[in-house]
PDB file of C-alpha atoms in Angstrom:
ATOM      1  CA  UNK A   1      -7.532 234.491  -2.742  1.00 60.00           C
ATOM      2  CA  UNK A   2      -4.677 236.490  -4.830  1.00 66.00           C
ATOM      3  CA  UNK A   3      -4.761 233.399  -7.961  1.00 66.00           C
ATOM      4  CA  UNK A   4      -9.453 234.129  -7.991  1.00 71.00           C
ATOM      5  CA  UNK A   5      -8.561 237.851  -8.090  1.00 64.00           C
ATOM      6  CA  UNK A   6      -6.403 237.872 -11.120  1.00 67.00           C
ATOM      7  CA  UNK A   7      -8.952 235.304 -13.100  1.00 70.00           C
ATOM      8  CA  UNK A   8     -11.159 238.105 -12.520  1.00 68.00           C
ATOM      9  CA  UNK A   9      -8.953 241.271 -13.871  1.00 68.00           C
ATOM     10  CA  UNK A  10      -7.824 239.551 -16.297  1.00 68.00           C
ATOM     11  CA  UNK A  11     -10.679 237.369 -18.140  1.00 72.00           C
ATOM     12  CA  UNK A  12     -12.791 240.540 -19.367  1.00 71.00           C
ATOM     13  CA  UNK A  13      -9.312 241.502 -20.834  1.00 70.00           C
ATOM     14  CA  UNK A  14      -8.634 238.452 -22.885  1.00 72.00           C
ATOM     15  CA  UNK A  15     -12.349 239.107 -24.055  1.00 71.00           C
ATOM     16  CA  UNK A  16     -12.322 242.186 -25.088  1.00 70.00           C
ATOM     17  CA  UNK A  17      -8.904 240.747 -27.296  1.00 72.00           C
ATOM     18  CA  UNK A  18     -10.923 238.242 -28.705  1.00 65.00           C
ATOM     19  CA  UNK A  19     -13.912 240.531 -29.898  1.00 68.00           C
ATOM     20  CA  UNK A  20     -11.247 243.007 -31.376  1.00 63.00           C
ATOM     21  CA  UNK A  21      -9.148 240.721 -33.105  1.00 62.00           C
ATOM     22  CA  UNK A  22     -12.163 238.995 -34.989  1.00 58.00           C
ATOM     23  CA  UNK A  23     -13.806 242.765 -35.895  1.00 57.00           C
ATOM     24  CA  UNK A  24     -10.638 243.504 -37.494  1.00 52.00           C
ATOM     25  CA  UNK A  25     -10.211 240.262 -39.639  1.00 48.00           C
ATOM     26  CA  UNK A  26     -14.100 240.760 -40.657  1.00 50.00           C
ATOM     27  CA  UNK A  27     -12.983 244.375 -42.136  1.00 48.00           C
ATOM     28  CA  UNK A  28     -10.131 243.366 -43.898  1.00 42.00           C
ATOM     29  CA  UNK A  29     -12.289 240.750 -45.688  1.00 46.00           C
ATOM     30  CA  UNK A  30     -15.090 243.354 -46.453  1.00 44.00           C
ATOM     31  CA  UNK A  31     -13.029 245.400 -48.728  1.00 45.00           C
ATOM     32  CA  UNK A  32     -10.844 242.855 -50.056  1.00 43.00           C
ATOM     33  CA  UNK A  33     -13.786 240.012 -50.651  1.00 43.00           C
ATOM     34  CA  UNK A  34     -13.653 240.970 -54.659  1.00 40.00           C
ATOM     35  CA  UNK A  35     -10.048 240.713 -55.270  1.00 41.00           C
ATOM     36  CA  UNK A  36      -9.474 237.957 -52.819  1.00 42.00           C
ATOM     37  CA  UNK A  37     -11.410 235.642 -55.267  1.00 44.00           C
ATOM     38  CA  UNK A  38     -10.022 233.688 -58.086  1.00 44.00           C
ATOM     39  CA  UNK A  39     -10.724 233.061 -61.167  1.00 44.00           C
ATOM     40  CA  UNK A  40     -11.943 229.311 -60.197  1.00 46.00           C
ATOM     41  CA  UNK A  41     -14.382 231.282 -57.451  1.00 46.00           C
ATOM     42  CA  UNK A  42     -12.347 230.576 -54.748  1.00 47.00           C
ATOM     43  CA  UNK A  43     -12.063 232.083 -51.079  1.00 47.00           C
ATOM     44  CA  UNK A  44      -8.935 233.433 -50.440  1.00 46.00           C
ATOM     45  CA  UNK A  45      -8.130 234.193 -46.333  1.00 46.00           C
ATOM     46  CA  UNK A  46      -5.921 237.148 -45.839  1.00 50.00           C
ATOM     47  CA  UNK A  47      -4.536 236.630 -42.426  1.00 51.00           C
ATOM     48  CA  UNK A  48      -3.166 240.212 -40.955  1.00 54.00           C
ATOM     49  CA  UNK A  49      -0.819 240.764 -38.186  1.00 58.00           C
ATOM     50  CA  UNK A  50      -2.110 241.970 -34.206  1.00 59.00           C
ATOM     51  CA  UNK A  51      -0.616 245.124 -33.001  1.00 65.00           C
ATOM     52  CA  UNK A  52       1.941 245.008 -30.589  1.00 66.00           C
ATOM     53  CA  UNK A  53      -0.380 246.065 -27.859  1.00 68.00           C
ATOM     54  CA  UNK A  54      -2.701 243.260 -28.208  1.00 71.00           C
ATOM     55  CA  UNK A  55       0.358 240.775 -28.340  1.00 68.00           C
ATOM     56  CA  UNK A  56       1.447 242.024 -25.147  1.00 71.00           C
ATOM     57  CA  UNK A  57      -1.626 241.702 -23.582  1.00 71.00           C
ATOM     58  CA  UNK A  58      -1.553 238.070 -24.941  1.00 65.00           C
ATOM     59  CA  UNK A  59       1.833 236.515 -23.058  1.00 69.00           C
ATOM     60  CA  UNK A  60       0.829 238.031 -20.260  1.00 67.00           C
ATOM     61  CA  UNK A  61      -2.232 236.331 -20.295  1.00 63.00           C
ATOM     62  CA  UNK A  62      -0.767 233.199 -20.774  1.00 65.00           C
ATOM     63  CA  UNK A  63       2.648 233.674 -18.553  1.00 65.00           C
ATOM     64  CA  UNK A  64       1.687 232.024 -15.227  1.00 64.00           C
ATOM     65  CA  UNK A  65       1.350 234.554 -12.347  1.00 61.00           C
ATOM     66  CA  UNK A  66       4.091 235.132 -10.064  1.00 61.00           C
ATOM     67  CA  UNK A  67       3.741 233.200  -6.208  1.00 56.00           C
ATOM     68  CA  UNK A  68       5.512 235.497  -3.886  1.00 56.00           C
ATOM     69  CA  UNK A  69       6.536 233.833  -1.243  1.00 55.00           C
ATOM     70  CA  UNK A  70       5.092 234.269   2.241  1.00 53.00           C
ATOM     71  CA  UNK A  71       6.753 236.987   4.275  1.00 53.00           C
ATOM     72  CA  UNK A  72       7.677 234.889   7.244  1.00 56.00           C
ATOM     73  CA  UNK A  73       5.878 235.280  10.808  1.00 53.00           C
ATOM     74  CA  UNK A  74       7.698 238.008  12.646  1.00 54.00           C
ATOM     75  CA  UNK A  75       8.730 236.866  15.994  1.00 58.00           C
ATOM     76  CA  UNK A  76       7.316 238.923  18.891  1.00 52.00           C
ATOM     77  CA  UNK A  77      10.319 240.911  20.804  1.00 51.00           C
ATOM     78  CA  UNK A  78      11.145 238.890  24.014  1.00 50.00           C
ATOM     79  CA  UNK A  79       9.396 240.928  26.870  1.00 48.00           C
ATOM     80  CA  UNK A  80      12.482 242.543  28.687  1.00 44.00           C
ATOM     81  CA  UNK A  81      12.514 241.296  32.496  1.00 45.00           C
ATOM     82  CA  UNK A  82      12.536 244.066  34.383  1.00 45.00           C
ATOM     83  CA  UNK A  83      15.550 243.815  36.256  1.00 48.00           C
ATOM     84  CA  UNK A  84      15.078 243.501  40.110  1.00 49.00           C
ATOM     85  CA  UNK A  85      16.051 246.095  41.795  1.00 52.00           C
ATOM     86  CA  UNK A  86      19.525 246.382  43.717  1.00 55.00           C
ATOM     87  CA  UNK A  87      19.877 244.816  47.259  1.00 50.00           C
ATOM     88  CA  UNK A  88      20.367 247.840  49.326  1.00 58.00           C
ATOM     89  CA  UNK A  89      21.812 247.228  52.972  1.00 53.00           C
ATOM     90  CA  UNK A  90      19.810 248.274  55.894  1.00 53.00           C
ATOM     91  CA  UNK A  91      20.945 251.579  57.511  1.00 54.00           C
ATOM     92  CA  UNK A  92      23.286 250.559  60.167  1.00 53.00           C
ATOM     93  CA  UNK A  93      21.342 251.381  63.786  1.00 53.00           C
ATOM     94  CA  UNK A  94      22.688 253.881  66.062  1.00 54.00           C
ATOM     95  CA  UNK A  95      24.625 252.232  69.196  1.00 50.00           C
ATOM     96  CA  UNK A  96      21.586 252.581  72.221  1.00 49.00           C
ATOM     97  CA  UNK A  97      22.818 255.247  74.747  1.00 53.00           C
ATOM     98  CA  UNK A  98      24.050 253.632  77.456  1.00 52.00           C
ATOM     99  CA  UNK A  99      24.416 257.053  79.412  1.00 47.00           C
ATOM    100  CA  UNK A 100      21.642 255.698  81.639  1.00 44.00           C
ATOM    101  CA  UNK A 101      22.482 252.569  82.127  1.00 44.00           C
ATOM    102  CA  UNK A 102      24.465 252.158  85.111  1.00 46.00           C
ATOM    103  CA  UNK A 103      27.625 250.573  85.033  1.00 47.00           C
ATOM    104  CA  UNK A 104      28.399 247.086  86.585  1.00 56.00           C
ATOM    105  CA  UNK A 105      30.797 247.315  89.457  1.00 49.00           C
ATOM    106  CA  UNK A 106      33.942 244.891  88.472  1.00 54.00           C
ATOM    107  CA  UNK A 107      33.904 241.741  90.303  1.00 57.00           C
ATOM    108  CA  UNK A 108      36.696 240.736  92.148  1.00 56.00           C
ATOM    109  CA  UNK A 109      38.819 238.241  90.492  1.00 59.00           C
ATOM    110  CA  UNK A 110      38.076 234.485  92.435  1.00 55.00           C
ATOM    111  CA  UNK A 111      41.362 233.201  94.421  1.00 57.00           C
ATOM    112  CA  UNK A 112      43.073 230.263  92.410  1.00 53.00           C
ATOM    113  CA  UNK A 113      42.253 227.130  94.138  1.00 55.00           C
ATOM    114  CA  UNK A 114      44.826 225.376  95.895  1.00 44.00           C
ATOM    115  CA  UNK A 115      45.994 222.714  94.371  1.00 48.00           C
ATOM    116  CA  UNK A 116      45.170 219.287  96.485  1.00 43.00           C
ATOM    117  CA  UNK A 117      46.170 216.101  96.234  1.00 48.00           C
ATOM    118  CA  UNK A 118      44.982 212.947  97.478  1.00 42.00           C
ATOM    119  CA  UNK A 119      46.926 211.234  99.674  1.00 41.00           C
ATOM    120  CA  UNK A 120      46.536 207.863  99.999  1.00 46.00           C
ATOM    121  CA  UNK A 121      46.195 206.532 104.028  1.00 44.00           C
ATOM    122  CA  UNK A 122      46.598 202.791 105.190  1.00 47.00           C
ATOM    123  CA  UNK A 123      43.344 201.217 106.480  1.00 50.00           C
ATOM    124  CA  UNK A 124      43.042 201.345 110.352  1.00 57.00           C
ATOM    125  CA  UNK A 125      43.099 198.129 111.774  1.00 54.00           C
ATOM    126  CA  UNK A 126      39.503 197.078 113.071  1.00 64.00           C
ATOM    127  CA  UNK A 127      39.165 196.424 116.583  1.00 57.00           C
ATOM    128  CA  UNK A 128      39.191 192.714 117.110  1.00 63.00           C
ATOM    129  CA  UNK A 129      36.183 191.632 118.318  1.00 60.00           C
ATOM    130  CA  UNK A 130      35.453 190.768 122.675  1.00 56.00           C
ATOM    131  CA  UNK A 131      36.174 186.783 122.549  1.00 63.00           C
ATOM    132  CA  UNK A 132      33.515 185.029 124.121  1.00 61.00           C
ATOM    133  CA  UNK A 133      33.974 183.864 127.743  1.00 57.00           C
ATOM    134  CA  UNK A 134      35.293 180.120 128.064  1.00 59.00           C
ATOM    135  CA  UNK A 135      31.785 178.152 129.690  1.00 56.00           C
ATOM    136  CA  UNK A 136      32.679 176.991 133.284  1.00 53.00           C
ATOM    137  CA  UNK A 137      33.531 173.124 133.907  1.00 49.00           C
ATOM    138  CA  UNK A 138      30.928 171.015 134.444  1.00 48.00           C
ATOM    139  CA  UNK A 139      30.735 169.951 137.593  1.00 44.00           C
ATOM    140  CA  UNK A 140      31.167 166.651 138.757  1.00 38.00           C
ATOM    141  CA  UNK A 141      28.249 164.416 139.338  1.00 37.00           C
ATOM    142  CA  UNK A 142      27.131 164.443 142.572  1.00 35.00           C
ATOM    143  CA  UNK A 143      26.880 160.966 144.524  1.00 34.00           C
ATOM    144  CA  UNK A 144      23.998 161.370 147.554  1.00 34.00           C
ATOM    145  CA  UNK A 145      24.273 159.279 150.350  1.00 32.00           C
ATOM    146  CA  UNK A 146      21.507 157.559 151.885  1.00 35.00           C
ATOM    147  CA  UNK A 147      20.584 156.710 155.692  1.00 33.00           C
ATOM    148  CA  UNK A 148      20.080 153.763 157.599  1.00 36.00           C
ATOM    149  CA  UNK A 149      23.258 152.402 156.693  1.00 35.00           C
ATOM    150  CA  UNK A 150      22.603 151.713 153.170  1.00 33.00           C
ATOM    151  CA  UNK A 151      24.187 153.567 150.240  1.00 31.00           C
ATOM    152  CA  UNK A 152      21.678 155.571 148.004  1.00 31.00           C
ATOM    153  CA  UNK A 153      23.082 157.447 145.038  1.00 32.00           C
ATOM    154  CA  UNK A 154      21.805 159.936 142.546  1.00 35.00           C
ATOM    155  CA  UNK A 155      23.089 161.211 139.470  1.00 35.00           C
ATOM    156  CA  UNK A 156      22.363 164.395 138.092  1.00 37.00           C
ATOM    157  CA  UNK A 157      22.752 165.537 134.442  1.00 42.00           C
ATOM    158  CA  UNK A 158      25.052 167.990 133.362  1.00 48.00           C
ATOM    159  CA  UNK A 159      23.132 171.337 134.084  1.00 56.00           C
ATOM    160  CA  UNK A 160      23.491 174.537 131.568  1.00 62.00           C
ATOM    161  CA  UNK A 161      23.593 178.575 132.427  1.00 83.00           C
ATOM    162  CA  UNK A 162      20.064 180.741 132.541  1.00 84.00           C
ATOM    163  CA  UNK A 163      19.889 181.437 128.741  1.00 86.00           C
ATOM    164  CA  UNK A 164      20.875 178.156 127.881  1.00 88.00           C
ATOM    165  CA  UNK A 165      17.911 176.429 129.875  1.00 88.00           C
ATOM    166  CA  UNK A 166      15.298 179.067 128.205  1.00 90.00           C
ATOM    167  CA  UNK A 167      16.724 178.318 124.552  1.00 92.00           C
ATOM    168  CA  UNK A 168      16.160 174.182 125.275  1.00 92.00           C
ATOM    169  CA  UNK A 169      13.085 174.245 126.993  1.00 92.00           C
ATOM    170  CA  UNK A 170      11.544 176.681 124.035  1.00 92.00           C
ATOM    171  CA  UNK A 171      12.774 174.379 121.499  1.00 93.00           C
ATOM    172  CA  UNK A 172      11.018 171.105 123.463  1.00 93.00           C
ATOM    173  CA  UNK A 173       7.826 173.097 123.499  1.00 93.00           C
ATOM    174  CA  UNK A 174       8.111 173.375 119.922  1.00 94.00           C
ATOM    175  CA  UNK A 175       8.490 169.980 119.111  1.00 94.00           C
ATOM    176  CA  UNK A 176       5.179 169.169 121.248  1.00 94.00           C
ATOM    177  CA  UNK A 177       3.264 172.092 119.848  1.00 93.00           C
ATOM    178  CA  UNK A 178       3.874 170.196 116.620  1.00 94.00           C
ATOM    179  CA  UNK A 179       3.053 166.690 117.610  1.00 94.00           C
ATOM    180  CA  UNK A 180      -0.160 168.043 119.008  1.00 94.00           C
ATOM    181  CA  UNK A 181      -1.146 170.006 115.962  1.00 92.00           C
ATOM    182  CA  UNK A 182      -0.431 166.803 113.806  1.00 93.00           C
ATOM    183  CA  UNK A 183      -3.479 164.523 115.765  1.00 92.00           C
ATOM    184  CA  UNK A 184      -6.131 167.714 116.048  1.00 91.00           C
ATOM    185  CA  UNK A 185      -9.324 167.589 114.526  1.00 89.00           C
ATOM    186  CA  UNK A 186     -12.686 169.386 114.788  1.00 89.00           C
ATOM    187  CA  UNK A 187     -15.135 167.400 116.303  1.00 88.00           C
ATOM    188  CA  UNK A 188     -18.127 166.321 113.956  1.00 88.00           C
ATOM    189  CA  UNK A 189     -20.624 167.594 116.335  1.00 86.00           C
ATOM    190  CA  UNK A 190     -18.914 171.419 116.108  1.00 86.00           C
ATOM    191  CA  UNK A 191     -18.913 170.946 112.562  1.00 86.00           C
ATOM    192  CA  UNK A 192     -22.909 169.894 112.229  1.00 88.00           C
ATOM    193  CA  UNK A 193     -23.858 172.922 114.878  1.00 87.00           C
ATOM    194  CA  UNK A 194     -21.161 175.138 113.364  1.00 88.00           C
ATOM    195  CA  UNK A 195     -19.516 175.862 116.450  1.00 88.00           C
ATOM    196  CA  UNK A 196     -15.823 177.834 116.411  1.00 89.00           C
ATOM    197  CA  UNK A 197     -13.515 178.982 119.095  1.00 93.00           C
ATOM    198  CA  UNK A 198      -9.935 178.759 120.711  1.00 94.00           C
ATOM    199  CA  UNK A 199      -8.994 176.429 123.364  1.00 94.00           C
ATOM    200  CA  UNK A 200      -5.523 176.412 125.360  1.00 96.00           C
ATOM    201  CA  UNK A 201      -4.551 173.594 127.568  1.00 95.00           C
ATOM    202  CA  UNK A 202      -1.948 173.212 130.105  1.00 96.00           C
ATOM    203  CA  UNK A 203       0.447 170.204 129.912  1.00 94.00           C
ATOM    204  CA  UNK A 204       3.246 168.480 132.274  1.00 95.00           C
ATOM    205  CA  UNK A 205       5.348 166.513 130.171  1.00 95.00           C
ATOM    206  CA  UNK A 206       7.736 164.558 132.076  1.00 94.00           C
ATOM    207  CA  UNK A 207      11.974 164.333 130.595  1.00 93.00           C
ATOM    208  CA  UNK A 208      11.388 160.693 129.140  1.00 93.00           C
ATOM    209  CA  UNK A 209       8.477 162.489 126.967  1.00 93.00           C
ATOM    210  CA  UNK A 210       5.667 160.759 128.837  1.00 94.00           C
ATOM    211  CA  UNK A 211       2.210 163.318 129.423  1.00 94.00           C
ATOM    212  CA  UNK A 212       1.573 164.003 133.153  1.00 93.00           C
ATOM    213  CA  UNK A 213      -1.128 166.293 133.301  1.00 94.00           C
ATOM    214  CA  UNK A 214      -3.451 168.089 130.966  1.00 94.00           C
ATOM    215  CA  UNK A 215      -6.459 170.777 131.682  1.00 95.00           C
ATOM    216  CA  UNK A 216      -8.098 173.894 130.008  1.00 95.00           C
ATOM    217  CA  UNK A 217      -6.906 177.042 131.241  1.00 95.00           C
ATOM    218  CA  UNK A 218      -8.616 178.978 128.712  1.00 95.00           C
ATOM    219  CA  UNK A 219     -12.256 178.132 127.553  1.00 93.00           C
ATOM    220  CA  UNK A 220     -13.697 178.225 124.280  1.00 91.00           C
ATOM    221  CA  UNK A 221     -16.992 178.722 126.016  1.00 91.00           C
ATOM    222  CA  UNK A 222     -18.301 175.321 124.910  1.00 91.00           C
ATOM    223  CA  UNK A 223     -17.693 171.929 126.411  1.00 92.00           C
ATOM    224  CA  UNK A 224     -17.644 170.046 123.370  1.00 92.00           C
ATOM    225  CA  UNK A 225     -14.391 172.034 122.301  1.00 93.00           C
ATOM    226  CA  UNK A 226     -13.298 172.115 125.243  1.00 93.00           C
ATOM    227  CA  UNK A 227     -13.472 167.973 125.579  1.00 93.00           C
ATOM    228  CA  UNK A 228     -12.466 168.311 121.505  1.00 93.00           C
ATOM    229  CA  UNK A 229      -8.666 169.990 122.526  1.00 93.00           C
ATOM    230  CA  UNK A 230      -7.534 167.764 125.701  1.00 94.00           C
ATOM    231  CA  UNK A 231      -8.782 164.368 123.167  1.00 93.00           C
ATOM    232  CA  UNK A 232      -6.137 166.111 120.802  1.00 93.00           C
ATOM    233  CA  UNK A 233      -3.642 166.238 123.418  1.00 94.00           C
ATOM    234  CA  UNK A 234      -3.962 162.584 124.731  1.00 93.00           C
ATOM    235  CA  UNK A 235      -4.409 161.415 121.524  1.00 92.00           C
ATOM    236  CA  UNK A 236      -0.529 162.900 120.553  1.00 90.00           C
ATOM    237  CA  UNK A 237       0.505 160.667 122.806  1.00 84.00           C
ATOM    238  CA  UNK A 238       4.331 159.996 123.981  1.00 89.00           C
ATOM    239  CA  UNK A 239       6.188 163.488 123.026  1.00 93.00           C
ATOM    240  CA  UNK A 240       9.767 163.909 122.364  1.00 93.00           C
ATOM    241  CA  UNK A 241      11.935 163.507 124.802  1.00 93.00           C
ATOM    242  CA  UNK A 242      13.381 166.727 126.569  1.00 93.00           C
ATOM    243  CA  UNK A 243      16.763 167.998 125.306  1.00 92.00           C
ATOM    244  CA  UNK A 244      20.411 167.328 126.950  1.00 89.00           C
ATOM    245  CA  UNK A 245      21.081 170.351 129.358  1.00 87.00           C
ATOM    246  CA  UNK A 246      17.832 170.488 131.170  1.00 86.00           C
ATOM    247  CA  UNK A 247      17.743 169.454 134.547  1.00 85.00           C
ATOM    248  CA  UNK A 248      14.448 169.745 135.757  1.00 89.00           C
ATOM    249  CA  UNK A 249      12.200 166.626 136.004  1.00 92.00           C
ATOM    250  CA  UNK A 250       9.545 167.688 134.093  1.00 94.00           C
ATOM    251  CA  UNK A 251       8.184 170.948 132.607  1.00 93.00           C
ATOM    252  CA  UNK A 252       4.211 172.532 131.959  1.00 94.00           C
ATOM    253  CA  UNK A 253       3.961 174.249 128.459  1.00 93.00           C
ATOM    254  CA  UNK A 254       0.712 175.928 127.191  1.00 94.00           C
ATOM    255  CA  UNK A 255      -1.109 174.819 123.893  1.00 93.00           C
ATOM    256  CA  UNK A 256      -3.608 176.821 122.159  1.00 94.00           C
ATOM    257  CA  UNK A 257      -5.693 174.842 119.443  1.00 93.00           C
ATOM    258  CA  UNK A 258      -7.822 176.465 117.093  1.00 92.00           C
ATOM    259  CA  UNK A 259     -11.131 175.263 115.947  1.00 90.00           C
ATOM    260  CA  UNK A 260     -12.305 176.778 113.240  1.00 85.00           C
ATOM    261  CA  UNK A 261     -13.965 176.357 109.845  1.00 74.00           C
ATOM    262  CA  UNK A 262     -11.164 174.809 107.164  1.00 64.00           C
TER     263      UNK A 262
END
């Protein structure tokens, strides 16, 4: 923008040289035209200095303008940061007035515990348990004699106490409830009419095992199970024998049999 601005200022300048330096050369030839020319009729060119001025004007035409350089960007200030303001501390608080605050009454300092040890003590011997009675002797068999001169004898087993007898002759029930259960069935006519009920029967089984006896004590309420249970018990057939230690002959036991549906 500066270089088209100086064109401009200085172009009507070198111009207005030009014009003047040709208007005085045309002068000078004017008056000087007649003596200029020779004796041959020649031109003669009288070529006359430019003022100082005009030379002047001239080189610094042609002198190349002057490039200043360009004034460097100026750096905006740093904004100052504002400085934070000082930490003050917080007003100490008055103490609360305890005036009305009653005061705790001391507490009396606690005893020191005694100091206990722990003494070791020997075990107490346990009480031995009561030893259990020696059983009696058995007696001696028995021989019985007969009459009418001949000798008939008898031997009887080896008999046990009370408890004894009770604890053999509920095991030897056992052992026949279980043979009996083994053989029962449910009749096939129960089964087609879809009859169900409990029988019990009463049997005297003899020592050698053998069945004595055998009836219902207890109904079902129908004769076909009734029939069904003592067919059960006959078919069982020859039970254990009874154990060592009974005495009696023969004993009755009670067997209930179930029919009902499997």
């Amino acid at each position: 923008m500066r270089r088209i601005a100086e064109i401009a200022l200085f172009l009507p300048v070198a111009a207005a040289l030009h014009l003047a330096g040709f208007g005085l050369a045309g002068g000078a030839r004017t008056g000087s035209e007649a003596g200029a020319q020779g004796a041959g009729g020649e031109n003669l060119l009288t070529l006359a200095a430019a003022p100082p001025q005009i030379s002047a004007l001239v080189a610094a035409w042609d002198s190349p303008p002057e490039v200043s350089a360009a004034p460097a960007a100026v750096q905006p200030p740093p904004a100052a940061i504002a400085a934070l303001p000082p930490v003050m501390p917080a007003p100490a608080s008055d103490p609360p007035d305890r005036t009305g605050v009653a005061a705790r009454p001391s507490l009396p300092t606690p005893d020191p515990e005694p100091d206990i040890r722990t003494v070791e003590t020997a075990p107490q011997p346990r009480p031995e348990a009561p030893k259990k009675p020696a059983p009696p002797p058995e007696a001696p068999a028995k021989r019985a004699a007969g009459t009418g001169g001949g000798a008939q004898a008898g031997e009887a087993g080896a008999s046990a106490n009370p408890g004894q007898q009770r604890a053999l002759a509920s095991s030897w029930a056992g052992q026949i409830q279980a043979r009996v259960a083994r053989v029962h069935r449910m009749p096939a006519a129960a089964l087609r009419l879809g009859l169900y009920g409990d029988v019990t029967v009463r049997i005297t089984v003899a020592r050698d095992g053998r069945l004595q006896s055998a009836r219902v004590v207890k109904s079902a309420g129908l004769a076909v199970l009734d029939q069904a249970a003592l067919q059960s018990v006959r078919r069982a057939g020859r039970f254990p024998p009874a154990p060592e230690g009974l005495t009696r002959p023969a004993m009755s036991f009670d067997v209930p049999l179930a029919f009902e549906r499997d």
